[in-house]
């Protein structure tokens, strides 16, 4: 809508007015009116795959680190996120999950919706920068122990559909309400179809760390592109995926199946000190992080607002770019009453200008950032 107003009351969106209706409306004296000066008013960004931010991250396995992520992310327009854990020792994973479950109760910035487990049931052939010793075969008892440690707050989980016993794991996870994502996988096309039949219908950072498209074996990439029921994450930093491939994705997939994520590493937006991610030193070069030991790309330095800007520059309308960062992740993850500016929805709002500077951020109607 052009020239509109959003009424917020008790942490919820009460109404959305056109300019004409706003002019005709009479408000009580205690109603605060904020003029954003022609900036965009958007649903708050939802990042369902992020490892860390501003020098604090899940690899600390501490509640304090995840709470710091919450406060810092709100300054960048993120109103909800899933801290994403790398595979590690069972002891560390359970420690991190317990920390996240506790942090959910005390977050003062972006809401912590639950956790994303990026493993440990992934392919040793498609590790990316994951450590090989942390990868495990399917283990239902381990899964149940991790679920218990999280207090039932595992929201999404990256798995390799080709692993032996994956169907049993998938059914176990679906009963718990976990969204399963195909990723870090060397699956053949038939493995992907079998995974879909078991309920693996989302995918992790499309094109990255997965079997590629081949004319005799479409692989994971082909399966995701071919099947309309499959949704996908995309890291839109212009490095992890070529911008023209994202244009192809825009033509091939229904818009509501595309989810913008950052997959950001702990040192994202960090301005000083040693940069560490998953216990290894990384350096920022050519727009992303590289592992210092061998120069392999280690991960993203993307923010959600920059991702929205990039999608818009690749040919998405601004509204569609915003949808990939808001309504789409909310719908796929089952986040009720979030991701859209509709009466009755949670008042998670991000305001940004035409240069993509975040001016204001509200979480549950409470102002977390305001530089207007």
Short mmCIF file of C-alpha atoms in Angstrom, two decimals, residues 32-349:
data_model
loop_
_atom_site.label_atom_id
_atom_site.label_comp_id
_atom_site.label_asym_id
_atom_site.label_seq_id
_atom_site.Cartn_x
_atom_site.Cartn_y
_atom_site.Cartn_z
CA UNK A 32 1.63 7.73 19.83
CA UNK A 33 1.84 8.59 16.14
CA UNK A 34 5.18 7.92 14.41
CA UNK A 35 5.76 9.39 10.96
CA UNK A 36 8.36 7.29 9.11
CA UNK A 37 8.81 9.95 6.45
CA UNK A 38 8.05 7.88 3.39
CA UNK A 39 10.19 4.89 4.42
CA UNK A 40 9.03 1.32 3.87
CA UNK A 41 7.06 -0.41 6.64
CA UNK A 42 7.68 -4.14 6.39
CA UNK A 43 7.01 -7.25 8.45
CA UNK A 44 10.03 -8.02 10.60
CA UNK A 45 12.66 -10.23 9.00
CA UNK A 46 12.79 -13.91 10.06
CA UNK A 47 16.16 -15.66 9.71
CA UNK A 48 15.77 -19.43 10.05
CA UNK A 49 19.44 -20.26 9.40
CA UNK A 50 22.07 -18.22 11.24
CA UNK A 51 25.10 -19.35 13.27
CA UNK A 52 26.20 -16.09 14.87
CA UNK A 53 26.39 -12.33 14.66
CA UNK A 54 28.71 -9.54 15.75
CA UNK A 55 31.23 -11.87 17.39
CA UNK A 56 28.73 -13.95 19.38
CA UNK A 57 27.40 -17.28 18.21
CA UNK A 58 26.03 -20.72 18.86
CA UNK A 59 29.55 -22.17 18.86
CA UNK A 60 29.94 -20.75 22.38
CA UNK A 61 27.19 -23.12 23.60
CA UNK A 62 26.03 -20.43 26.03
CA UNK A 63 22.77 -18.67 26.78
CA UNK A 64 24.59 -15.33 26.99
CA UNK A 65 25.86 -15.63 23.41
CA UNK A 66 22.41 -16.42 22.01
CA UNK A 67 20.88 -13.53 23.96
CA UNK A 68 23.55 -11.23 22.51
CA UNK A 69 22.56 -12.42 19.03
CA UNK A 70 18.95 -11.55 19.84
CA UNK A 71 19.76 -7.98 20.83
CA UNK A 72 22.16 -7.35 17.95
CA UNK A 73 19.95 -8.82 15.25
CA UNK A 74 17.07 -6.51 16.17
CA UNK A 75 19.31 -3.58 15.23
CA UNK A 76 19.35 -5.00 11.69
CA UNK A 77 15.60 -5.46 11.35
CA UNK A 78 15.44 -9.14 12.37
CA UNK A 79 12.49 -9.81 14.67
CA UNK A 80 12.73 -13.62 14.89
CA UNK A 81 15.45 -16.20 14.26
CA UNK A 82 16.46 -19.83 14.67
CA UNK A 83 20.01 -20.09 16.06
CA UNK A 84 21.62 -22.80 13.94
CA UNK A 85 23.92 -25.38 15.51
CA UNK A 86 26.74 -27.13 13.71
CA UNK A 87 27.23 -30.84 14.43
CA UNK A 88 29.51 -31.32 17.41
CA UNK A 89 30.03 -33.74 20.25
CA UNK A 90 26.82 -34.89 21.87
CA UNK A 91 27.86 -33.12 25.07
CA UNK A 92 28.32 -29.78 23.29
CA UNK A 93 25.15 -30.13 21.24
CA UNK A 94 23.06 -30.84 24.33
CA UNK A 95 24.73 -27.95 26.16
CA UNK A 96 23.93 -25.61 23.28
CA UNK A 97 20.34 -26.80 22.98
CA UNK A 98 19.75 -26.30 26.70
CA UNK A 99 21.24 -22.79 26.43
CA UNK A 100 18.95 -21.94 23.51
CA UNK A 101 15.86 -23.27 25.30
CA UNK A 102 16.69 -21.09 28.30
CA UNK A 103 17.47 -18.05 26.14
CA UNK A 104 14.05 -18.27 24.50
CA UNK A 105 12.52 -17.22 27.82
CA UNK A 106 14.76 -14.16 28.28
CA UNK A 107 15.35 -12.66 24.83
CA UNK A 108 15.22 -8.85 24.78
CA UNK A 109 15.65 -8.33 21.04
CA UNK A 110 14.67 -10.60 18.17
CA UNK A 111 12.56 -13.54 19.27
CA UNK A 112 14.25 -16.94 19.46
CA UNK A 113 11.75 -19.25 17.77
CA UNK A 114 13.64 -22.47 18.46
CA UNK A 115 16.76 -24.03 17.00
CA UNK A 116 17.90 -25.31 13.63
CA UNK A 117 20.16 -28.37 13.74
CA UNK A 118 22.42 -28.43 10.68
CA UNK A 119 23.28 -32.09 11.18
CA UNK A 120 24.65 -34.36 12.58
CA UNK A 121 22.88 -36.78 10.17
CA UNK A 122 24.45 -35.42 6.99
CA UNK A 123 26.68 -36.77 4.22
CA UNK A 124 30.43 -37.07 4.85
CA UNK A 125 30.82 -36.34 1.12
CA UNK A 126 29.16 -32.90 1.31
CA UNK A 127 30.53 -31.42 4.50
CA UNK A 128 31.31 -27.90 3.36
CA UNK A 129 33.34 -26.75 6.35
CA UNK A 130 31.68 -29.11 8.82
CA UNK A 131 34.11 -31.31 10.69
CA UNK A 132 34.08 -34.96 9.52
CA UNK A 133 34.37 -36.36 13.05
CA UNK A 134 31.06 -34.72 14.02
CA UNK A 135 28.97 -36.45 11.34
CA UNK A 136 27.00 -39.52 12.43
CA UNK A 137 24.84 -42.26 10.92
CA UNK A 138 21.15 -42.04 11.70
CA UNK A 139 20.60 -42.66 15.42
CA UNK A 140 17.03 -42.39 16.73
CA UNK A 141 18.10 -42.62 20.35
CA UNK A 142 20.54 -39.72 19.91
CA UNK A 143 17.79 -37.74 18.21
CA UNK A 144 15.51 -38.28 21.19
CA UNK A 145 18.25 -37.16 23.58
CA UNK A 146 18.80 -33.97 21.56
CA UNK A 147 15.06 -33.33 21.49
CA UNK A 148 14.86 -33.71 25.25
CA UNK A 149 17.82 -31.33 25.76
CA UNK A 150 16.07 -28.71 23.60
CA UNK A 151 12.90 -29.00 25.70
CA UNK A 152 11.04 -29.68 22.46
CA UNK A 153 12.32 -26.55 20.71
CA UNK A 154 14.04 -28.00 17.63
CA UNK A 155 12.15 -26.24 14.83
CA UNK A 156 14.07 -27.34 11.72
CA UNK A 157 16.80 -29.83 10.94
CA UNK A 158 19.12 -30.37 7.99
CA UNK A 159 19.49 -34.02 6.96
CA UNK A 160 20.88 -36.08 4.07
CA UNK A 161 17.94 -38.08 2.62
CA UNK A 162 20.21 -40.87 1.29
CA UNK A 163 21.40 -42.04 4.72
CA UNK A 164 20.41 -45.50 5.86
CA UNK A 165 17.48 -45.31 8.27
CA UNK A 166 16.52 -41.77 7.21
CA UNK A 167 12.88 -42.68 6.66
CA UNK A 168 12.56 -43.75 10.31
CA UNK A 169 14.26 -40.56 11.47
CA UNK A 170 12.01 -38.46 9.24
CA UNK A 171 8.85 -40.02 10.62
CA UNK A 172 10.17 -39.57 14.17
CA UNK A 173 10.90 -35.89 13.53
CA UNK A 174 7.61 -35.18 11.78
CA UNK A 175 5.72 -36.47 14.82
CA UNK A 176 7.65 -33.86 16.83
CA UNK A 177 6.72 -31.09 14.37
CA UNK A 178 10.29 -30.61 13.09
CA UNK A 179 10.64 -29.18 9.59
CA UNK A 180 13.13 -31.38 7.74
CA UNK A 181 15.49 -29.85 5.19
CA UNK A 182 17.56 -31.72 2.61
CA UNK A 183 21.09 -30.39 2.79
CA UNK A 184 24.74 -31.38 3.05
CA UNK A 185 23.61 -34.27 0.91
CA UNK A 186 25.03 -36.37 -1.90
CA UNK A 187 21.62 -37.82 -2.67
CA UNK A 188 20.76 -39.30 -6.02
CA UNK A 189 17.48 -38.15 -7.51
CA UNK A 190 15.68 -41.29 -6.33
CA UNK A 191 16.90 -40.64 -2.75
CA UNK A 192 15.40 -37.15 -2.89
CA UNK A 193 12.05 -38.49 -4.09
CA UNK A 194 12.07 -41.06 -1.27
CA UNK A 195 12.88 -38.26 1.15
CA UNK A 196 9.95 -36.20 -0.09
CA UNK A 197 7.67 -39.20 0.40
CA UNK A 198 8.85 -39.29 4.04
CA UNK A 199 8.14 -35.57 4.49
CA UNK A 200 11.50 -33.91 3.70
CA UNK A 201 10.03 -30.98 1.79
CA UNK A 202 12.35 -28.05 2.55
CA UNK A 203 16.03 -27.67 1.63
CA UNK A 204 19.14 -26.03 3.04
CA UNK A 205 21.08 -23.35 1.11
CA UNK A 206 20.04 -24.49 -2.37
CA UNK A 207 22.95 -25.21 -4.75
CA UNK A 208 25.48 -25.29 -1.90
CA UNK A 209 26.77 -28.53 -0.32
CA UNK A 210 24.47 -30.83 -2.30
CA UNK A 211 24.58 -33.13 -5.33
CA UNK A 212 24.35 -31.05 -8.48
CA UNK A 213 22.08 -31.25 -11.53
CA UNK A 214 23.11 -33.87 -14.11
CA UNK A 215 21.13 -34.88 -17.18
CA UNK A 216 21.13 -38.58 -16.20
CA UNK A 217 20.82 -38.02 -12.44
CA UNK A 218 19.16 -34.74 -11.51
CA UNK A 219 20.51 -35.04 -7.96
CA UNK A 220 19.38 -32.89 -5.05
CA UNK A 221 19.44 -29.63 -7.03
CA UNK A 222 17.38 -31.13 -9.82
CA UNK A 223 14.82 -32.63 -7.43
CA UNK A 224 14.32 -29.30 -5.68
CA UNK A 225 13.85 -27.49 -8.98
CA UNK A 226 11.62 -30.17 -10.53
CA UNK A 227 9.18 -30.75 -7.69
CA UNK A 228 6.88 -27.81 -6.89
CA UNK A 229 6.20 -29.06 -3.36
CA UNK A 230 9.87 -28.58 -2.42
CA UNK A 231 10.79 -25.25 -0.82
CA UNK A 232 14.32 -23.95 -0.48
CA UNK A 233 16.63 -21.62 1.40
CA UNK A 234 18.76 -19.24 -0.64
CA UNK A 235 21.87 -17.35 0.52
CA UNK A 236 21.57 -14.19 -1.58
CA UNK A 237 25.00 -12.69 -1.06
CA UNK A 238 25.97 -12.93 -4.73
CA UNK A 239 28.83 -15.30 -3.84
CA UNK A 240 27.28 -18.53 -2.59
CA UNK A 241 24.95 -18.54 -5.60
CA UNK A 242 25.44 -16.61 -8.84
CA UNK A 243 22.78 -13.88 -9.19
CA UNK A 244 21.67 -15.27 -12.57
CA UNK A 245 20.94 -18.65 -10.95
CA UNK A 246 18.72 -16.84 -8.49
CA UNK A 247 16.92 -15.27 -11.47
CA UNK A 248 16.41 -18.80 -12.83
CA UNK A 249 15.07 -19.88 -9.44
CA UNK A 250 12.66 -16.94 -9.48
CA UNK A 251 11.25 -18.19 -12.80
CA UNK A 252 11.20 -21.87 -11.81
CA UNK A 253 9.88 -21.94 -8.23
CA UNK A 254 6.68 -20.52 -6.86
CA UNK A 255 7.54 -17.41 -4.87
CA UNK A 256 6.17 -18.79 -1.61
CA UNK A 257 8.68 -21.68 -1.77
CA UNK A 258 11.76 -19.40 -1.63
CA UNK A 259 13.20 -18.46 1.79
CA UNK A 260 15.94 -15.89 2.22
CA UNK A 261 18.48 -16.87 4.91
CA UNK A 262 21.84 -15.45 5.85
CA UNK A 263 23.66 -18.61 7.07
CA UNK A 264 25.78 -15.91 8.73
CA UNK A 265 28.86 -16.87 10.73
CA UNK A 266 29.71 -15.56 14.18
CA UNK A 267 32.03 -12.73 13.01
CA UNK A 268 29.39 -11.19 10.69
CA UNK A 269 29.49 -7.40 11.25
CA UNK A 270 32.31 -7.91 13.80
CA UNK A 271 34.68 -4.94 13.65
CA UNK A 272 37.63 -6.06 15.78
CA UNK A 273 39.31 -9.06 17.39
CA UNK A 274 40.10 -12.53 16.09
CA UNK A 275 37.37 -13.86 13.83
CA UNK A 276 36.30 -17.40 14.75
CA UNK A 277 33.58 -19.67 13.38
CA UNK A 278 32.91 -23.20 14.62
CA UNK A 279 36.19 -23.10 16.50
CA UNK A 280 38.35 -22.15 13.50
CA UNK A 281 39.88 -18.84 12.50
CA UNK A 282 38.33 -17.22 9.43
CA UNK A 283 39.19 -14.15 7.40
CA UNK A 284 36.82 -11.86 5.50
CA UNK A 285 37.72 -11.71 1.81
CA UNK A 286 35.81 -11.09 -1.42
CA UNK A 287 32.50 -10.61 0.37
CA UNK A 288 32.44 -13.70 2.57
CA UNK A 289 34.46 -15.62 5.16
CA UNK A 290 37.30 -17.98 4.22
CA UNK A 291 38.92 -20.51 6.51
CA UNK A 292 42.34 -19.13 7.40
CA UNK A 293 44.06 -22.51 7.24
CA UNK A 294 43.25 -23.36 3.61
CA UNK A 295 41.29 -20.39 2.12
CA UNK A 296 38.15 -22.51 1.60
CA UNK A 297 34.93 -20.49 1.76
CA UNK A 298 33.69 -20.95 5.31
CA UNK A 299 30.40 -19.08 5.20
CA UNK A 300 28.36 -15.97 4.73
CA UNK A 301 28.66 -12.46 6.10
CA UNK A 302 25.17 -11.56 4.88
CA UNK A 303 22.53 -9.62 6.81
CA UNK A 304 18.82 -9.97 6.10
CA UNK A 305 18.42 -6.35 5.01
CA UNK A 306 21.31 -6.75 2.56
CA UNK A 307 19.77 -9.99 1.30
CA UNK A 308 16.48 -8.21 0.62
CA UNK A 309 18.38 -5.47 -1.21
CA UNK A 310 20.26 -8.06 -3.27
CA UNK A 311 17.11 -9.94 -4.26
CA UNK A 312 15.56 -6.66 -5.38
CA UNK A 313 18.65 -5.95 -7.48
CA UNK A 314 18.41 -9.44 -9.07
CA UNK A 315 14.93 -8.76 -10.43
CA UNK A 316 12.55 -9.53 -7.57
CA UNK A 317 10.01 -6.83 -6.87
CA UNK A 318 10.66 -5.26 -3.48
CA UNK A 319 7.44 -6.79 -2.16
CA UNK A 320 8.49 -10.26 -3.33
CA UNK A 321 11.98 -9.84 -1.87
CA UNK A 322 10.44 -8.91 1.48
CA UNK A 323 8.09 -11.89 1.29
CA UNK A 324 11.08 -14.24 0.99
CA UNK A 325 12.39 -12.79 4.26
CA UNK A 326 9.11 -12.68 6.18
CA UNK A 327 5.89 -14.44 5.17
CA UNK A 328 7.59 -17.40 3.49
CA UNK A 329 9.77 -18.54 6.43
CA UNK A 330 6.86 -17.94 8.81
CA UNK A 331 4.56 -20.16 6.76
CA UNK A 332 7.08 -22.96 6.15
CA UNK A 333 8.18 -23.08 9.79
CA UNK A 334 4.62 -22.80 11.12
CA UNK A 335 5.19 -19.54 12.99
CA UNK A 336 1.62 -18.58 13.75
CA UNK A 337 0.44 -15.01 13.12
CA UNK A 338 3.85 -13.75 11.98
CA UNK A 339 5.42 -12.53 8.77
CA UNK A 340 2.64 -10.30 7.43
CA UNK A 341 1.11 -6.92 8.24
CA UNK A 342 -2.45 -8.06 8.82
CA UNK A 343 -4.84 -7.23 11.70
CA UNK A 344 -4.49 -9.82 14.44
CA UNK A 345 -0.88 -10.67 13.56
CA UNK A 346 2.05 -10.09 15.91
CA UNK A 347 3.39 -6.53 15.65
CA UNK A 348 6.85 -7.46 14.43
CA UNK A 349 7.73 -4.53 12.18
#
